[in-house]
mmCIF file of C-alpha atoms in Angstrom:
data_model
loop_
_atom_site.group_PDB
_atom_site.id
_atom_site.type_symbol
_atom_site.label_atom_id
_atom_site.label_comp_id
_atom_site.label_asym_id
_atom_site.label_seq_id
_atom_site.Cartn_x
_atom_site.Cartn_y
_atom_site.Cartn_z
ATOM 1 C CA MET A 117 90.163 122.431 170.983
ATOM 2 C CA ALA A 118 93.874 121.837 170.304
ATOM 3 C CA GLN A 119 92.957 119.132 167.797
ATOM 4 C CA ASP A 120 90.625 121.508 165.983
ATOM 5 C CA ASN A 121 93.371 124.109 165.772
ATOM 6 C CA PHE A 122 95.743 121.491 164.329
ATOM 7 C CA SER A 123 93.289 120.555 161.574
ATOM 8 C CA GLN A 124 92.949 124.159 160.346
ATOM 9 C CA VAL A 125 96.457 124.333 158.968
ATOM 10 C CA THR A 126 97.200 121.568 156.437
ATOM 11 C CA GLU A 127 100.193 123.230 154.743
ATOM 12 C CA PHE A 128 102.746 125.957 155.143
ATOM 13 C CA ILE A 129 104.073 128.404 152.559
ATOM 14 C CA LEU A 130 107.827 128.681 152.385
ATOM 15 C CA LEU A 131 108.540 132.242 151.193
ATOM 16 C CA GLY A 132 112.153 131.375 150.222
ATOM 17 C CA LEU A 133 114.960 133.858 149.840
ATOM 18 C CA SER A 134 113.369 136.235 147.367
ATOM 19 C CA ASP A 135 110.140 136.978 145.451
ATOM 20 C CA THR A 136 112.065 138.371 142.449
ATOM 21 C CA ARG A 137 112.215 135.819 139.569
ATOM 22 C CA GLU A 138 115.732 136.892 138.536
ATOM 23 C CA LEU A 139 117.037 136.454 142.097
ATOM 24 C CA GLN A 140 115.263 133.107 142.416
ATOM 25 C CA LEU A 141 117.071 131.871 139.275
ATOM 26 C CA LEU A 142 120.381 133.166 140.722
ATOM 27 C CA PHE A 143 119.778 131.386 144.072
ATOM 28 C CA PHE A 144 118.769 128.262 142.166
ATOM 29 C CA THR A 145 122.090 128.266 140.316
ATOM 30 C CA LEU A 146 124.076 128.891 143.488
ATOM 31 C CA PHE A 147 122.238 126.249 145.474
ATOM 32 C CA LEU A 148 122.525 123.710 142.646
ATOM 33 C CA LEU A 149 126.272 124.319 142.344
ATOM 34 C CA ALA A 150 126.741 124.157 146.123
ATOM 35 C CA TYR A 151 124.708 120.888 146.437
ATOM 36 C CA THR A 152 126.599 119.313 143.563
ATOM 37 C CA MET A 153 129.915 120.257 145.114
ATOM 38 C CA VAL A 154 128.823 118.956 148.517
ATOM 39 C CA LEU A 155 127.756 115.585 147.006
ATOM 40 C CA LEU A 156 130.854 115.135 144.806
ATOM 41 C CA GLY A 157 133.322 116.371 147.400
ATOM 42 C CA ASN A 158 131.947 114.240 150.266
ATOM 43 C CA LEU A 159 131.446 111.200 148.126
ATOM 44 C CA LEU A 160 135.064 111.468 146.994
ATOM 45 C CA ILE A 161 136.195 111.619 150.634
ATOM 46 C CA ILE A 162 134.063 108.541 151.551
ATOM 47 C CA VAL A 163 135.348 106.517 148.590
ATOM 48 C CA THR A 164 138.954 107.552 149.226
ATOM 49 C CA VAL A 165 138.882 106.683 152.923
ATOM 50 C CA ARG A 166 137.022 103.391 152.382
ATOM 51 C CA THR A 167 139.302 102.174 149.630
ATOM 52 C CA ASP A 168 142.721 103.153 151.045
ATOM 53 C CA PRO A 169 143.957 100.938 153.941
ATOM 54 C CA LYS A 170 146.461 103.705 154.879
ATOM 55 C CA LEU A 171 143.516 105.924 155.950
ATOM 56 C CA SER A 172 142.366 103.572 158.704
ATOM 57 C CA SER A 173 143.141 105.830 161.687
ATOM 58 C CA PRO A 174 140.255 107.103 163.900
ATOM 59 C CA MET A 175 140.613 110.582 162.445
ATOM 60 C CA TYR A 176 139.770 109.403 158.940
ATOM 61 C CA PHE A 177 137.052 107.133 160.261
ATOM 62 C CA LEU A 178 135.350 110.173 161.833
ATOM 63 C CA LEU A 179 136.014 112.287 158.757
ATOM 64 C CA CYS A 180 134.294 109.685 156.554
ATOM 65 C CA ASN A 181 131.225 109.804 158.799
ATOM 66 C CA LEU A 182 131.298 113.611 158.747
ATOM 67 C CA SER A 183 131.128 113.489 154.977
ATOM 68 C CA PHE A 184 128.129 111.125 155.155
ATOM 69 C CA ILE A 185 126.365 113.444 157.627
ATOM 70 C CA ASP A 186 127.015 116.514 155.412
ATOM 71 C CA ILE A 187 125.400 114.742 152.456
ATOM 72 C CA CYS A 188 122.336 113.860 154.563
ATOM 73 C CA TYR A 189 122.202 117.349 156.096
ATOM 74 C CA THR A 190 122.150 119.213 152.789
ATOM 75 C CA SER A 191 119.776 116.716 151.302
ATOM 76 C CA VAL A 192 117.164 117.584 153.936
ATOM 77 C CA THR A 193 116.811 121.228 152.779
ATOM 78 C CA ILE A 194 118.492 121.996 149.369
ATOM 79 C CA PRO A 195 116.576 119.676 147.013
ATOM 80 C CA ARG A 196 113.194 120.948 148.280
ATOM 81 C CA ALA A 197 114.513 124.536 147.937
ATOM 82 C CA LEU A 198 115.685 123.829 144.382
ATOM 83 C CA VAL A 199 112.279 122.566 143.327
ATOM 84 C CA ALA A 200 110.561 125.628 144.852
ATOM 85 C CA LEU A 201 113.000 128.077 143.240
ATOM 86 C CA LEU A 202 112.564 126.518 139.804
ATOM 87 C CA SER A 203 108.823 125.790 139.864
ATOM 88 C CA GLY A 204 107.640 128.573 142.110
ATOM 89 C CA HIS A 205 105.605 126.064 144.121
ATOM 90 C CA LYS A 206 106.180 127.185 147.748
ATOM 91 C CA ALA A 207 103.539 125.126 149.571
ATOM 92 C CA ILE A 208 104.663 122.244 151.792
ATOM 93 C CA ALA A 209 102.305 119.862 153.546
ATOM 94 C CA PHE A 210 102.089 120.006 157.323
ATOM 95 C CA GLY A 211 103.421 116.468 157.638
ATOM 96 C CA SER A 212 106.260 117.029 155.214
ATOM 97 C CA CYS A 213 107.216 120.198 157.053
ATOM 98 C CA MET A 214 107.359 118.325 160.424
ATOM 99 C CA ALA A 215 109.428 115.576 158.810
ATOM 100 C CA GLN A 216 111.889 118.129 157.395
ATOM 101 C CA LEU A 217 112.159 119.761 160.814
ATOM 102 C CA PHE A 218 112.819 116.379 162.471
ATOM 103 C CA PHE A 219 115.498 115.269 160.055
ATOM 104 C CA LEU A 220 117.140 118.753 159.992
ATOM 105 C CA HIS A 221 117.638 118.659 163.749
ATOM 106 C CA PHE A 222 118.442 114.930 163.834
ATOM 107 C CA VAL A 223 121.302 115.188 161.296
ATOM 108 C CA GLY A 224 122.410 118.685 162.341
ATOM 109 C CA SER A 225 122.782 117.942 166.021
ATOM 110 C CA SER A 226 124.461 114.615 165.219
ATOM 111 C CA GLU A 227 127.023 116.638 163.197
ATOM 112 C CA MET A 228 127.656 118.932 166.159
ATOM 113 C CA PHE A 229 128.280 115.966 168.384
ATOM 114 C CA LEU A 230 130.529 114.359 165.795
ATOM 115 C CA LEU A 231 132.574 117.558 165.406
ATOM 116 C CA THR A 232 133.031 117.560 169.189
ATOM 117 C CA VAL A 233 134.233 113.963 169.044
ATOM 118 C CA MET A 234 136.667 114.859 166.226
ATOM 119 C CA ALA A 235 138.075 117.675 168.411
ATOM 120 C CA PHE A 236 138.495 115.181 171.271
ATOM 121 C CA ASP A 237 140.277 112.852 168.862
ATOM 122 C CA ARG A 238 142.715 115.599 167.860
ATOM 123 C CA TYR A 239 143.210 116.587 171.572
ATOM 124 C CA THR A 240 144.038 113.051 172.493
ATOM 125 C CA ALA A 241 146.443 112.605 169.570
ATOM 126 C CA VAL A 242 148.388 115.778 170.392
ATOM 127 C CA CYS A 243 148.128 116.027 174.186
ATOM 128 C CA ARG A 244 147.887 112.386 175.170
ATOM 129 C CA PRO A 245 149.782 110.552 172.389
ATOM 130 C CA LEU A 246 150.790 107.603 174.614
ATOM 131 C CA HIS A 247 147.141 106.907 175.424
ATOM 132 C CA TYR A 248 145.783 107.590 171.970
ATOM 133 C CA THR A 249 145.628 103.983 170.710
ATOM 134 C CA ALA A 250 143.745 102.813 173.803
ATOM 135 C CA VAL A 251 141.379 105.747 174.086
ATOM 136 C CA MET A 252 140.472 105.920 170.419
ATOM 137 C CA ALA A 253 140.320 102.162 169.713
ATOM 138 C CA ARG A 254 137.950 101.095 166.935
ATOM 139 C CA GLY A 255 135.298 99.872 169.381
ATOM 140 C CA ALA A 256 135.412 103.244 171.199
ATOM 141 C CA CYS A 257 135.086 105.096 167.849
ATOM 142 C CA TRP A 258 131.943 103.085 166.982
ATOM 143 C CA ALA A 259 130.539 103.724 170.447
ATOM 144 C CA LEU A 260 131.193 107.465 170.144
ATOM 145 C CA LEU A 261 129.583 107.525 166.725
ATOM 146 C CA ALA A 262 126.523 105.688 167.958
ATOM 147 C CA ALA A 263 126.297 108.196 170.861
ATOM 148 C CA CYS A 264 126.355 111.043 168.343
ATOM 149 C CA TRP A 265 123.442 109.646 166.364
ATOM 150 C CA ALA A 266 121.516 108.730 169.535
ATOM 151 C CA GLY A 267 121.991 112.201 170.958
ATOM 152 C CA GLY A 268 120.842 113.744 167.680
ATOM 153 C CA PHE A 269 117.759 111.557 167.607
ATOM 154 C CA ILE A 270 116.749 112.402 171.165
ATOM 155 C CA HIS A 271 117.301 116.102 170.603
ATOM 156 C CA SER A 272 115.311 116.138 167.361
ATOM 157 C CA LEU A 273 112.524 114.031 168.913
ATOM 158 C CA VAL A 274 112.103 116.561 171.725
ATOM 159 C CA GLN A 275 112.010 119.490 169.288
ATOM 160 C CA THR A 276 109.474 117.830 167.024
ATOM 161 C CA VAL A 277 107.167 116.705 169.823
ATOM 162 C CA LEU A 278 107.168 120.198 171.342
ATOM 163 C CA THR A 279 106.317 121.660 167.923
ATOM 164 C CA LEU A 280 103.488 119.154 167.252
ATOM 165 C CA GLN A 281 101.867 120.048 170.606
ATOM 166 C CA LEU A 282 101.254 123.608 169.402
ATOM 167 C CA PRO A 283 97.943 124.658 167.784
ATOM 168 C CA PHE A 284 98.143 126.213 164.330
ATOM 169 C CA CYS A 285 95.026 128.045 163.175
ATOM 170 C CA GLY A 286 96.088 131.353 161.606
ATOM 171 C CA PRO A 287 99.024 132.533 159.441
ATOM 172 C CA HIS A 288 100.891 129.755 157.705
ATOM 173 C CA THR A 289 103.727 131.559 155.819
ATOM 174 C CA ILE A 290 107.327 130.786 156.788
ATOM 175 C CA PRO A 291 109.904 133.425 155.883
ATOM 176 C CA SER A 292 112.558 130.875 154.917
ATOM 177 C CA TYR A 293 113.229 128.143 152.417
ATOM 178 C CA PHE A 294 112.934 125.250 154.869
ATOM 179 C CA CYS A 295 110.883 124.326 157.945
ATOM 180 C CA ASP A 296 112.559 125.021 161.264
ATOM 181 C CA VAL A 297 111.504 125.451 164.852
ATOM 182 C CA PRO A 298 111.740 129.278 165.413
ATOM 183 C CA PRO A 299 109.595 130.443 162.405
ATOM 184 C CA ILE A 300 107.042 127.671 162.946
ATOM 185 C CA VAL A 301 106.647 128.420 166.680
ATOM 186 C CA ARG A 302 105.886 132.058 165.848
ATOM 187 C CA LEU A 303 102.882 130.862 163.828
ATOM 188 C CA ALA A 304 101.222 129.058 166.745
ATOM 189 C CA CYS A 305 97.955 130.586 167.961
ATOM 190 C CA ALA A 306 98.700 130.061 171.681
ATOM 191 C CA ASP A 307 100.995 131.301 174.374
ATOM 192 C CA THR A 308 104.330 129.705 173.451
ATOM 193 C CA ALA A 309 106.585 131.385 175.988
ATOM 194 C CA LEU A 310 107.354 128.183 177.975
ATOM 195 C CA THR A 311 107.708 126.120 174.761
ATOM 196 C CA GLU A 312 110.129 128.743 173.325
ATOM 197 C CA TRP A 313 112.318 128.626 176.410
ATOM 198 C CA LEU A 314 112.309 124.829 176.382
ATOM 199 C CA MET A 315 113.316 124.779 172.780
ATOM 200 C CA ALA A 316 115.967 127.454 173.233
ATOM 201 C CA SER A 317 117.443 125.583 176.172
ATOM 202 C CA ASN A 318 117.511 122.418 174.079
ATOM 203 C CA SER A 319 118.883 123.561 170.723
ATOM 204 C CA GLY A 320 120.711 126.655 171.958
ATOM 205 C CA LEU A 321 122.524 125.038 174.879
ATOM 206 C CA ILE A 322 123.499 122.035 172.738
ATOM 207 C CA SER A 323 125.046 124.420 170.154
ATOM 208 C CA LEU A 324 126.721 126.551 172.798
ATOM 209 C CA GLY A 325 127.906 123.655 174.859
ATOM 210 C CA CYS A 326 129.505 121.809 171.922
ATOM 211 C CA PHE A 327 131.069 125.007 170.695
ATOM 212 C CA LEU A 328 132.658 125.773 174.078
ATOM 213 C CA VAL A 329 133.966 122.161 174.316
ATOM 214 C CA LEU A 330 135.473 122.563 170.825
ATOM 215 C CA VAL A 331 137.065 125.904 171.688
ATOM 216 C CA ALA A 332 138.461 124.484 174.934
ATOM 217 C CA SER A 333 139.956 121.412 173.242
ATOM 218 C CA TYR A 334 141.606 123.495 170.496
ATOM 219 C CA ALA A 335 142.908 125.980 173.088
ATOM 220 C CA LEU A 336 144.569 123.029 174.959
ATOM 221 C CA ILE A 337 146.026 121.816 171.708
ATOM 222 C CA LEU A 338 147.365 125.349 170.973
ATOM 223 C CA ALA A 339 148.955 125.499 174.429
ATOM 224 C CA LYS A 340 150.612 122.128 173.823
ATOM 225 C CA VAL A 341 151.855 123.237 170.396
ATOM 226 C CA ARG A 342 153.298 126.499 171.721
ATOM 227 C CA ALA A 343 155.311 124.559 174.227
ATOM 228 C CA HIS A 344 156.863 122.340 171.496
ATOM 229 C CA LEU A 345 157.363 124.442 168.379
ATOM 230 C CA ARG A 346 158.640 121.824 166.054
ATOM 231 C CA GLN A 347 157.797 121.389 162.391
ATOM 232 C CA GLY A 348 155.214 118.674 162.984
ATOM 233 C CA HIS A 349 153.465 120.826 165.562
ATOM 234 C CA TRP A 350 153.242 123.741 163.203
ATOM 235 C CA LYS A 351 151.337 121.447 160.891
ATOM 236 C CA VAL A 352 148.966 120.581 163.773
ATOM 237 C CA LEU A 353 148.506 124.251 164.483
ATOM 238 C CA SER A 354 147.637 125.008 160.876
ATOM 239 C CA THR A 355 145.188 122.074 160.805
ATOM 240 C CA CYS A 356 143.483 123.181 164.035
ATOM 241 C CA THR A 357 143.174 126.769 162.711
ATOM 242 C CA SER A 358 141.257 125.544 159.699
ATOM 243 C CA HIS A 359 139.076 123.295 161.874
ATOM 244 C CA VAL A 360 138.227 126.244 164.129
ATOM 245 C CA MET A 361 137.120 128.212 161.040
ATOM 246 C CA ALA A 362 134.866 125.290 160.006
ATOM 247 C CA VAL A 363 133.166 124.894 163.393
ATOM 248 C CA THR A 364 132.751 128.650 163.752
ATOM 249 C CA LEU A 365 130.820 128.809 160.459
ATOM 250 C CA LEU A 366 128.509 126.102 161.789
ATOM 251 C CA PHE A 367 128.103 126.932 165.457
ATOM 252 C CA VAL A 368 127.992 130.676 165.615
ATOM 253 C CA PRO A 369 124.940 131.032 163.278
ATOM 254 C CA CYS A 370 123.254 128.180 165.107
ATOM 255 C CA ILE A 371 123.845 129.830 168.476
ATOM 256 C CA PHE A 372 122.469 133.117 167.092
ATOM 257 C CA THR A 373 119.394 131.350 165.746
ATOM 258 C CA TYR A 374 118.524 128.945 168.569
ATOM 259 C CA LEU A 375 119.907 130.410 171.797
ATOM 260 C CA ARG A 376 116.955 132.787 172.257
ATOM 261 C CA PRO A 377 113.161 132.471 172.358
ATOM 262 C CA ALA A 378 111.624 132.182 168.902
ATOM 263 C CA GLY A 379 109.684 135.394 169.324
ATOM 264 C CA ALA A 380 112.663 137.532 170.426
ATOM 265 C CA LEU A 381 113.887 138.382 166.939
ATOM 266 C CA PRO A 382 112.968 137.239 163.464
ATOM 267 C CA THR A 383 115.084 134.423 162.074
ATOM 268 C CA ASN A 384 117.441 135.705 159.400
ATOM 269 C CA LYS A 385 117.067 133.387 156.391
ATOM 270 C CA TYR A 386 120.496 134.382 155.054
ATOM 271 C CA VAL A 387 122.099 133.440 158.384
ATOM 272 C CA CYS A 388 120.398 130.078 158.053
ATOM 273 C CA ALA A 389 122.021 129.638 154.662
ATOM 274 C CA ILE A 390 125.440 129.812 156.339
ATOM 275 C CA TYR A 391 124.957 126.630 158.407
ATOM 276 C CA THR A 392 122.734 124.774 155.920
ATOM 277 C CA VAL A 393 124.642 125.449 152.728
ATOM 278 C CA LEU A 394 127.994 127.246 153.215
ATOM 279 C CA SER A 395 129.332 125.161 156.145
ATOM 280 C CA PRO A 396 128.680 121.738 154.473
ATOM 281 C CA LEU A 397 130.138 123.156 151.274
ATOM 282 C CA LEU A 398 133.432 124.145 152.936
ATOM 283 C CA ASN A 399 133.830 121.102 155.191
ATOM 284 C CA PRO A 400 135.340 118.801 152.497
ATOM 285 C CA LEU A 401 137.860 121.551 151.550
ATOM 286 C CA ILE A 402 138.800 122.436 155.135
ATOM 287 C CA TYR A 403 139.153 118.901 156.420
ATOM 288 C CA THR A 404 141.037 117.500 153.418
ATOM 289 C CA LEU A 405 143.237 120.169 151.924
ATOM 290 C CA LYS A 406 145.273 120.296 155.146
ATOM 291 C CA SER A 407 145.771 116.530 155.000
ATOM 292 C CA SER A 408 148.578 115.408 152.718
ATOM 293 C CA GLU A 409 147.586 111.775 153.350
ATOM 294 C CA VAL A 410 144.085 112.341 151.943
ATOM 295 C CA LYS A 411 145.409 114.294 148.940
ATOM 296 C CA GLU A 412 147.966 111.500 148.148
ATOM 297 C CA SER A 413 145.229 108.859 148.482
ATOM 298 C CA MET A 414 142.987 110.830 146.168
ATOM 299 C CA TRP A 415 145.737 111.015 143.641
ATOM 300 C CA ARG A 416 146.372 107.251 143.847
ATOM 301 C CA LEU A 417 142.610 106.702 143.443
ATOM 302 C CA TRP A 418 142.610 108.933 140.353
ATOM 303 C CA LYS A 419 145.477 107.032 138.819
ATOM 304 C CA ARG A 420 143.741 103.681 139.494
ATOM 305 C CA CYS A 421 140.571 104.941 137.872
ATOM 306 C CA ARG A 422 142.450 106.092 134.757
ATOM 307 C CA ALA A 423 144.409 102.822 134.435
#
């Protein structure tokens, strides 16, 4: 019977952000600008870090990988949304929808884990400077990065398998511009209470757990900085403040979206835009404008390109 239910829905309809043509064109322009800035900004960071030997520290190694993840993350949702906004074609095949869901959670959770590792890197540099070289050796950085991707893959696989086990035989409209777990689960024609709690405990607790670890690490850094108010530590404080802003924009909307059963409240599509569009857009600015080393390297790269 479950297999029959699966076969009755071959595609979903992504309703997008608005049915008004004028607003659709406005959102298309905004999304296109945001995606272009994400691509250019993060590619610039990757090229700068990869071509400048002075940016070989673990912090910049992790920053380079964060830029790569942001490019992948936005590429999962925004290009499909741009096509739908411009053409008006809102249908997405069942298989394509499941693939988008898988890669969204794969890359998104990998980014959460990576941001946690970056906070640990800053904590070690500030609070354990004598052990920093040993703790954050290149081999350890690669191992932490692999753990981030592996954790993201396992998390996404669980979410996707749980979704695929559900029967879909009725409504097939998704009130968003991309496929995600909460709105899809609400379309299942079965009792999904247990599945919803399993998914909430998976995505929600990962979001909340990583966020609490990040807050704790930055709180420890703040306590260390307050005990040694020198000029260099004021710079660290300013950097940590901007980082906290970045992770808040990503984690708080995710906690709001995933740390509850899918049927509890409707998913706010504008809240989803914060962590799928706005957060990746601001990451290159937040993580580079506070770094004089990156700005100087970008200036040297610009001069080499003009020569």
